[in-house]
Amino acid sequence: MVSRVIPVDPFDLVIFGGTGDLARRKILPGLYRRFRDGQMPEGVSIVGAARSEFDDDGYRAFVAEALAEFLPKAKLEPKAVKGFLDLLGYIAVDATGKDGWAELAGRMRKGVVQAFYFSVGPSLFGALAERLHKHKIAGADARIVVEKPFGHDLESAKALNATLAKHFHETQIYRIDHYLGKETVQNLMAVRFGNMLFEPLWKNQYIDHVQITVAETVGVGGRGAYYDKSGAMRDMVQNHLMQLLCLIAMEPPSKFDPDAVRDEKLKVIRALKPVEHEHIVRGQYRAGDGTPSYVEDAENPDSLTESFIAMKVHLANWRWNGTPFYLRTGKRMKARHSEIVVRFKEPPHSIFEEDTGQSANELRIRLQPNEGMDLTVTIKEPGPGGMRLIDVPLDMTFADALGEEASDVPDAYERLIMDVIRGNQTLFMRGDEVEAAWAWTDPIIGEWTEREDRPLRYDAGSTGPEEALILMHRDGRRWRELSS
Ligand code: NAD
């Protein structure tokens, strides 16, 4: 495969929170990779801005350590590392005070793309936006990137949108959901809208159901106090699973353009029906073999927060009427495994005898591990023995199909940051989308709070509470096995 790295325009990128966990683990290693692959032209400047006191050289040494910690050794080419570190600078800034702002203003250049990554807690977004405006740091075309969580409920999300809107136009605001930056997620759109094969069948008439699973093996330890105020519904369903659902369920946009795509996603969110209580399973993990329980991790023995959720949701529109979407996500599960399964219906009439092994087609979109897609098709088992049927996967694993280079595709964060520089908002959430998602989520959470709903306990290393399996069994269906 021929590499087609297209350099972006020269830019100034300021990373507020440039010493934080996200910057060290994802943003800076991602930027290094884009530099190493030749995507950054001459004249790029990346400035870390946070509370710690560093000079430029001190920050370069700090970033060099982060690269060494979070990138495989083979990717650290000394010449490329040095070249990348030379682009970096640092300014100590107080988001809520006066320090550092005049100096930051002095570092920004005219005539290049300006981007400001808000990699800090959401309580600082307003203060940063206000100071960028007040000190005339951000030009009319500057972009700001804001991290999740975008609000805690509809009211806070509206307030956050209103705060940012005081100083920035919607076309300047990039709300990041890194699930949208994943190669396979984008490939889902390519497969749906770039082929004749799937779209005519992409409806309730031919699709039995859809499953979306995002399972993690880790617990919430380390960020237990934060997570306890959030839970799986706010932390995962309202944003990541919702975005995946939108891409599966949306109508074809008229073109691959930010507003055309986001208009269609918004319609999906608005078409979500309220979920019936018996279609939701909430869980909390127990202590495992040497691992603490959720309440220990959260340091809250009375916690009613869910670390697992499974639910059956329906869309009120012509295309999907009657086709259930099953969503599930959880911590401390059996395997780190994220995938979307689109299960087609069985043929209306079988010409083969019973027990020949015929079953329904399944399109599986794997996000991790081993990003890729496969489609199971039924064929005749080769050899003698009459007409015996087996399911075989048509495997579309990128690394196998497209060679070595495809296994080294940019990670979600680096792809999305380059989209910010290019000014392409297609893979970022619009303010109204986020608000619509909260408008659907709020009543569900509100009911739990009102009833003091107690999550079911599940074993660490399992697939969640048994009731989640029953949720599908009742409908004569089952979850695909979790495997790492
Ligand atoms: P962190 O606590 O590790 O880092 C916070 C950063 O903000 C530090 O650089 C700190 O110096 C800076 N900061 C704090 N107060 C400041 C102030 N008053 N003025 C200037 N700088 C200040 O946090 P993190 O884990 O890097 O997360 C940053 C944001 O990204 C949060 O909104 C978080 O929810 C979000 N996020 C993080 C992750 C992750 O994996 N860490 C994943 C998704 C989203």
PDB file of C-alpha atoms in Angstrom, residues 44-225:
ATOM      1  CA  VAL A  44       4.721  24.272  13.317  1.00  0.00           C
ATOM      2  CA  SER A  45       4.710  25.390  16.937  1.00  0.00           C
ATOM      3  CA  ILE A  46       3.277  23.352  19.806  1.00  0.00           C
ATOM      4  CA  VAL A  47       3.050  25.042  23.188  1.00  0.00           C
ATOM      5  CA  GLY A  48       2.294  23.238  26.433  1.00  0.00           C
ATOM      6  CA  ALA A  49       0.364  25.444  28.845  1.00  0.00           C
ATOM      7  CA  ALA A  50      -0.386  24.272  32.358  1.00  0.00           C
ATOM      8  CA  ARG A  51       0.163  25.107  35.997  1.00  0.00           C
ATOM      9  CA  SER A  52       3.591  23.517  36.524  1.00  0.00           C
ATOM     10  CA  GLU A  53       6.684  25.689  36.201  1.00  0.00           C
ATOM     11  CA  PHE A  54       8.834  24.607  33.250  1.00  0.00           C
ATOM     12  CA  ASP A  55      10.966  26.423  30.735  1.00  0.00           C
ATOM     13  CA  ASP A  56      10.967  25.266  27.105  1.00  0.00           C
ATOM     14  CA  ASP A  57      13.858  22.862  27.626  1.00  0.00           C
ATOM     15  CA  GLY A  58      12.351  21.458  30.798  1.00  0.00           C
ATOM     16  CA  TYR A  59       9.110  20.753  28.952  1.00  0.00           C
ATOM     17  CA  ARG A  60      10.984  19.104  26.071  1.00  0.00           C
ATOM     18  CA  ALA A  61      12.652  16.758  28.554  1.00  0.00           C
ATOM     19  CA  PHE A  62       9.253  16.063  30.150  1.00  0.00           C
ATOM     20  CA  VAL A  63       7.736  15.242  26.750  1.00  0.00           C
ATOM     21  CA  ALA A  64      10.736  13.087  25.770  1.00  0.00           C
ATOM     22  CA  GLU A  65      10.008  10.979  28.860  1.00  0.00           C
ATOM     23  CA  ALA A  66       6.340  10.699  27.957  1.00  0.00           C
ATOM     24  CA  LEU A  67       7.215   9.545  24.417  1.00  0.00           C
ATOM     25  CA  ALA A  68       9.606   6.941  25.842  1.00  0.00           C
ATOM     26  CA  GLU A  69       6.915   5.727  28.233  1.00  0.00           C
ATOM     27  CA  PHE A  70       3.984   5.548  25.848  1.00  0.00           C
ATOM     28  CA  LEU A  71       5.462   4.642  22.465  1.00  0.00           C
ATOM     29  CA  PRO A  72       7.142   1.389  21.451  1.00  0.00           C
ATOM     30  CA  LYS A  73      10.913   1.745  21.254  1.00  0.00           C
ATOM     31  CA  ALA A  74      10.947   0.923  17.554  1.00  0.00           C
ATOM     32  CA  LYS A  75       8.858   4.034  16.823  1.00  0.00           C
ATOM     33  CA  LEU A  76      11.285   6.366  18.588  1.00  0.00           C
ATOM     34  CA  GLU A  77      13.657   7.371  15.823  1.00  0.00           C
ATOM     35  CA  PRO A  78      16.235   9.706  17.473  1.00  0.00           C
ATOM     36  CA  LYS A  79      16.280  12.180  14.569  1.00  0.00           C
ATOM     37  CA  ALA A  80      12.503  12.371  14.476  1.00  0.00           C
ATOM     38  CA  VAL A  81      12.269  12.707  18.260  1.00  0.00           C
ATOM     39  CA  LYS A  82      14.736  15.596  18.238  1.00  0.00           C
ATOM     40  CA  GLY A  83      12.946  17.286  15.343  1.00  0.00           C
ATOM     41  CA  PHE A  84       9.638  16.967  17.159  1.00  0.00           C
ATOM     42  CA  LEU A  85      10.961  18.240  20.488  1.00  0.00           C
ATOM     43  CA  ASP A  86      12.359  21.287  18.675  1.00  0.00           C
ATOM     44  CA  LEU A  87       8.778  22.297  17.820  1.00  0.00           C
ATOM     45  CA  LEU A  88       7.785  22.421  21.479  1.00  0.00           C
ATOM     46  CA  GLY A  89       7.636  25.289  23.927  1.00  0.00           C
ATOM     47  CA  TYR A  90       6.017  25.868  27.289  1.00  0.00           C
ATOM     48  CA  ILE A  91       4.286  28.619  29.178  1.00  0.00           C
ATOM     49  CA  ALA A  92       3.051  28.360  32.761  1.00  0.00           C
ATOM     50  CA  VAL A  93      -0.533  29.593  32.659  1.00  0.00           C
ATOM     51  CA  ASP A  94      -3.176  29.930  35.312  1.00  0.00           C
ATOM     52  CA  ALA A  95      -6.527  29.233  33.681  1.00  0.00           C
ATOM     53  CA  THR A  96      -8.413  31.122  36.338  1.00  0.00           C
ATOM     54  CA  GLY A  97      -5.908  33.906  36.998  1.00  0.00           C
ATOM     55  CA  LYS A  98      -3.654  36.388  35.243  1.00  0.00           C
ATOM     56  CA  ASP A  99      -0.344  34.552  35.006  1.00  0.00           C
ATOM     57  CA  GLY A 100       1.058  33.574  31.652  1.00  0.00           C
ATOM     58  CA  TRP A 101      -1.587  35.090  29.376  1.00  0.00           C
ATOM     59  CA  ALA A 102       0.431  38.049  28.076  1.00  0.00           C
ATOM     60  CA  GLU A 103       3.351  35.752  27.364  1.00  0.00           C
ATOM     61  CA  LEU A 104       1.094  33.317  25.533  1.00  0.00           C
ATOM     62  CA  ALA A 105      -0.300  36.177  23.441  1.00  0.00           C
ATOM     63  CA  GLY A 106       3.272  37.077  22.517  1.00  0.00           C
ATOM     64  CA  ARG A 107       3.993  33.546  21.264  1.00  0.00           C
ATOM     65  CA  MET A 108       1.064  33.305  18.861  1.00  0.00           C
ATOM     66  CA  ARG A 109       1.791  34.056  15.228  1.00  0.00           C
ATOM     67  CA  LYS A 110      -0.381  35.609  12.559  1.00  0.00           C
ATOM     68  CA  GLY A 111      -1.100  33.847   9.283  1.00  0.00           C
ATOM     69  CA  VAL A 112      -1.043  30.276  10.597  1.00  0.00           C
ATOM     70  CA  VAL A 113      -3.823  27.990  11.803  1.00  0.00           C
ATOM     71  CA  GLN A 114      -4.459  28.474  15.519  1.00  0.00           C
ATOM     72  CA  ALA A 115      -5.749  25.634  17.676  1.00  0.00           C
ATOM     73  CA  PHE A 116      -6.257  25.443  21.437  1.00  0.00           C
ATOM     74  CA  TYR A 117      -6.690  22.038  23.005  1.00  0.00           C
ATOM     75  CA  PHE A 118      -8.597  22.252  26.311  1.00  0.00           C
ATOM     76  CA  SER A 119      -7.132  19.123  27.926  1.00  0.00           C
ATOM     77  CA  VAL A 120      -8.219  20.227  31.385  1.00  0.00           C
ATOM     78  CA  GLY A 121     -11.280  19.576  33.533  1.00  0.00           C
ATOM     79  CA  PRO A 122     -14.523  21.022  32.097  1.00  0.00           C
ATOM     80  CA  SER A 123     -14.842  23.476  34.983  1.00  0.00           C
ATOM     81  CA  LEU A 124     -11.979  25.407  33.345  1.00  0.00           C
ATOM     82  CA  PHE A 125     -13.410  25.556  29.804  1.00  0.00           C
ATOM     83  CA  GLY A 126     -15.252  28.816  30.416  1.00  0.00           C
ATOM     84  CA  ALA A 127     -12.270  30.499  32.064  1.00  0.00           C
ATOM     85  CA  LEU A 128      -9.984  29.501  29.189  1.00  0.00           C
ATOM     86  CA  ALA A 129     -12.420  30.669  26.509  1.00  0.00           C
ATOM     87  CA  GLU A 130     -12.875  33.977  28.257  1.00  0.00           C
ATOM     88  CA  ARG A 131      -9.147  34.642  28.632  1.00  0.00           C
ATOM     89  CA  LEU A 132      -8.339  33.658  25.064  1.00  0.00           C
ATOM     90  CA  HIS A 133     -10.866  36.256  24.015  1.00  0.00           C
ATOM     91  CA  LYS A 134      -9.915  38.947  26.538  1.00  0.00           C
ATOM     92  CA  HIS A 135      -6.200  38.780  25.738  1.00  0.00           C
ATOM     93  CA  LYS A 136      -6.972  38.721  22.001  1.00  0.00           C
ATOM     94  CA  ILE A 137      -5.046  35.477  21.663  1.00  0.00           C
ATOM     95  CA  ALA A 138      -7.523  33.578  19.520  1.00  0.00           C
ATOM     96  CA  GLY A 139      -8.170  34.951  16.031  1.00  0.00           C
ATOM     97  CA  ALA A 140     -11.515  34.791  14.234  1.00  0.00           C
ATOM     98  CA  ASP A 141     -10.606  31.455  12.639  1.00  0.00           C
ATOM     99  CA  ALA A 142      -9.048  29.883  15.751  1.00  0.00           C
ATOM    100  CA  ARG A 143     -10.270  26.438  16.804  1.00  0.00           C
ATOM    101  CA  ILE A 144     -10.822  25.095  20.280  1.00  0.00           C
ATOM    102  CA  VAL A 145     -10.857  21.396  21.106  1.00  0.00           C
ATOM    103  CA  VAL A 146     -12.847  20.332  24.144  1.00  0.00           C
ATOM    104  CA  GLU A 147     -12.598  17.012  25.896  1.00  0.00           C
ATOM    105  CA  LYS A 148     -15.245  14.848  27.448  1.00  0.00           C
ATOM    106  CA  PRO A 149     -17.168  14.954  29.680  1.00  0.00           C
ATOM    107  CA  PHE A 150     -19.227  17.568  27.899  1.00  0.00           C
ATOM    108  CA  GLY A 151     -21.628  18.285  30.712  1.00  0.00           C
ATOM    109  CA  HIS A 152     -23.125  16.096  33.375  1.00  0.00           C
ATOM    110  CA  ASP A 153     -26.717  16.439  32.234  1.00  0.00           C
ATOM    111  CA  LEU A 154     -28.760  18.505  29.787  1.00  0.00           C
ATOM    112  CA  GLU A 155     -28.700  21.621  31.895  1.00  0.00           C
ATOM    113  CA  SER A 156     -24.918  21.646  32.400  1.00  0.00           C
ATOM    114  CA  ALA A 157     -24.296  20.808  28.730  1.00  0.00           C
ATOM    115  CA  LYS A 158     -26.503  23.734  27.690  1.00  0.00           C
ATOM    116  CA  ALA A 159     -24.651  26.005  30.095  1.00  0.00           C
ATOM    117  CA  LEU A 160     -21.292  24.844  28.721  1.00  0.00           C
ATOM    118  CA  ASN A 161     -22.437  25.385  25.138  1.00  0.00           C
ATOM    119  CA  ALA A 162     -23.681  28.859  26.049  1.00  0.00           C
ATOM    120  CA  THR A 163     -20.376  29.734  27.764  1.00  0.00           C
ATOM    121  CA  LEU A 164     -18.290  28.663  24.778  1.00  0.00           C
ATOM    122  CA  ALA A 165     -20.695  30.384  22.388  1.00  0.00           C
ATOM    123  CA  LYS A 166     -19.988  33.724  24.061  1.00  0.00           C
ATOM    124  CA  HIS A 167     -16.515  33.724  22.577  1.00  0.00           C
ATOM    125  CA  PHE A 168     -16.482  31.114  19.809  1.00  0.00           C
ATOM    126  CA  HIS A 169     -18.732  30.305  16.881  1.00  0.00           C
ATOM    127  CA  GLU A 170     -19.960  26.702  16.565  1.00  0.00           C
ATOM    128  CA  THR A 171     -17.691  26.260  13.516  1.00  0.00           C
ATOM    129  CA  GLN A 172     -14.707  26.888  15.804  1.00  0.00           C
ATOM    130  CA  ILE A 173     -15.662  24.345  18.495  1.00  0.00           C
ATOM    131  CA  TYR A 174     -14.406  20.764  18.190  1.00  0.00           C
ATOM    132  CA  ARG A 175     -16.023  18.485  20.808  1.00  0.00           C
ATOM    133  CA  ILE A 176     -13.915  15.381  20.756  1.00  0.00           C
ATOM    134  CA  ASP A 177     -15.216  11.829  21.008  1.00  0.00           C
ATOM    135  CA  HIS A 178     -12.217   9.688  20.207  1.00  0.00           C
ATOM    136  CA  TYR A 179     -14.435   6.770  19.167  1.00  0.00           C
ATOM    137  CA  LEU A 180     -15.234   8.746  16.025  1.00  0.00           C
ATOM    138  CA  GLY A 181     -11.540   8.926  15.178  1.00  0.00           C
ATOM    139  CA  LYS A 182     -11.127   5.167  15.060  1.00  0.00           C
ATOM    140  CA  GLU A 183     -10.249   3.768  11.656  1.00  0.00           C
ATOM    141  CA  THR A 184     -12.947   1.114  11.769  1.00  0.00           C
ATOM    142  CA  VAL A 185     -15.644   3.566  12.755  1.00  0.00           C
ATOM    143  CA  GLN A 186     -14.885   5.661   9.716  1.00  0.00           C
ATOM    144  CA  ASN A 187     -14.678   2.523   7.674  1.00  0.00           C
ATOM    145  CA  LEU A 188     -18.206   1.766   8.746  1.00  0.00           C
ATOM    146  CA  MET A 189     -19.315   4.827   6.805  1.00  0.00           C
ATOM    147  CA  ALA A 190     -17.158   3.796   3.840  1.00  0.00           C
ATOM    148  CA  VAL A 191     -18.673   0.312   3.852  1.00  0.00           C
ATOM    149  CA  ARG A 192     -22.249   1.550   4.233  1.00  0.00           C
ATOM    150  CA  PHE A 193     -22.132   4.368   1.728  1.00  0.00           C
ATOM    151  CA  GLY A 194     -19.354   3.304  -0.638  1.00  0.00           C
ATOM    152  CA  ASN A 195     -20.889  -0.039  -1.642  1.00  0.00           C
ATOM    153  CA  MET A 196     -24.172  -1.070  -3.206  1.00  0.00           C
ATOM    154  CA  LEU A 197     -24.102  -4.312  -1.272  1.00  0.00           C
ATOM    155  CA  PHE A 198     -25.229  -3.273   2.192  1.00  0.00           C
ATOM    156  CA  GLU A 199     -27.422  -0.199   2.060  1.00  0.00           C
ATOM    157  CA  PRO A 200     -30.485  -1.787   0.393  1.00  0.00           C
ATOM    158  CA  LEU A 201     -30.529  -4.386   3.200  1.00  0.00           C
ATOM    159  CA  TRP A 202     -29.818  -1.877   5.969  1.00  0.00           C
ATOM    160  CA  LYS A 203     -33.294  -1.746   7.506  1.00  0.00           C
ATOM    161  CA  ASN A 204     -35.761  -3.485   9.774  1.00  0.00           C
ATOM    162  CA  GLN A 205     -36.942  -5.735   6.976  1.00  0.00           C
ATOM    163  CA  TYR A 206     -33.573  -7.477   6.724  1.00  0.00           C
ATOM    164  CA  ILE A 207     -31.735  -6.720   9.966  1.00  0.00           C
ATOM    165  CA  ASP A 208     -32.805  -8.700  13.003  1.00  0.00           C
ATOM    166  CA  HIS A 209     -30.940  -6.638  15.576  1.00  0.00           C
ATOM    167  CA  VAL A 210     -27.752  -4.722  16.305  1.00  0.00           C
ATOM    168  CA  GLN A 211     -25.419  -5.237  19.285  1.00  0.00           C
ATOM    169  CA  ILE A 212     -22.923  -2.648  20.441  1.00  0.00           C
ATOM    170  CA  THR A 213     -20.473  -3.758  23.118  1.00  0.00           C
ATOM    171  CA  VAL A 214     -17.657  -1.808  24.741  1.00  0.00           C
ATOM    172  CA  ALA A 215     -16.138  -4.023  27.442  1.00  0.00           C
ATOM    173  CA  GLU A 216     -13.101  -3.175  29.525  1.00  0.00           C
ATOM    174  CA  THR A 217     -11.078  -5.365  31.872  1.00  0.00           C
ATOM    175  CA  VAL A 218      -9.865  -2.481  34.020  1.00  0.00           C
ATOM    176  CA  GLY A 219     -11.787  -1.206  37.030  1.00  0.00           C
ATOM    177  CA  VAL A 220     -12.275   2.418  37.996  1.00  0.00           C
ATOM    178  CA  GLY A 221      -9.388   2.435  40.497  1.00  0.00           C
ATOM    179  CA  GLY A 222      -7.384   5.631  40.359  1.00  0.00           C
ATOM    180  CA  ARG A 223     -10.301   7.703  39.160  1.00  0.00           C
ATOM    181  CA  GLY A 224     -12.948   6.099  41.363  1.00  0.00           C
ATOM    182  CA  ALA A 225     -14.062   9.319  43.033  1.00  0.00           C
TER     183      ALA A 225
END
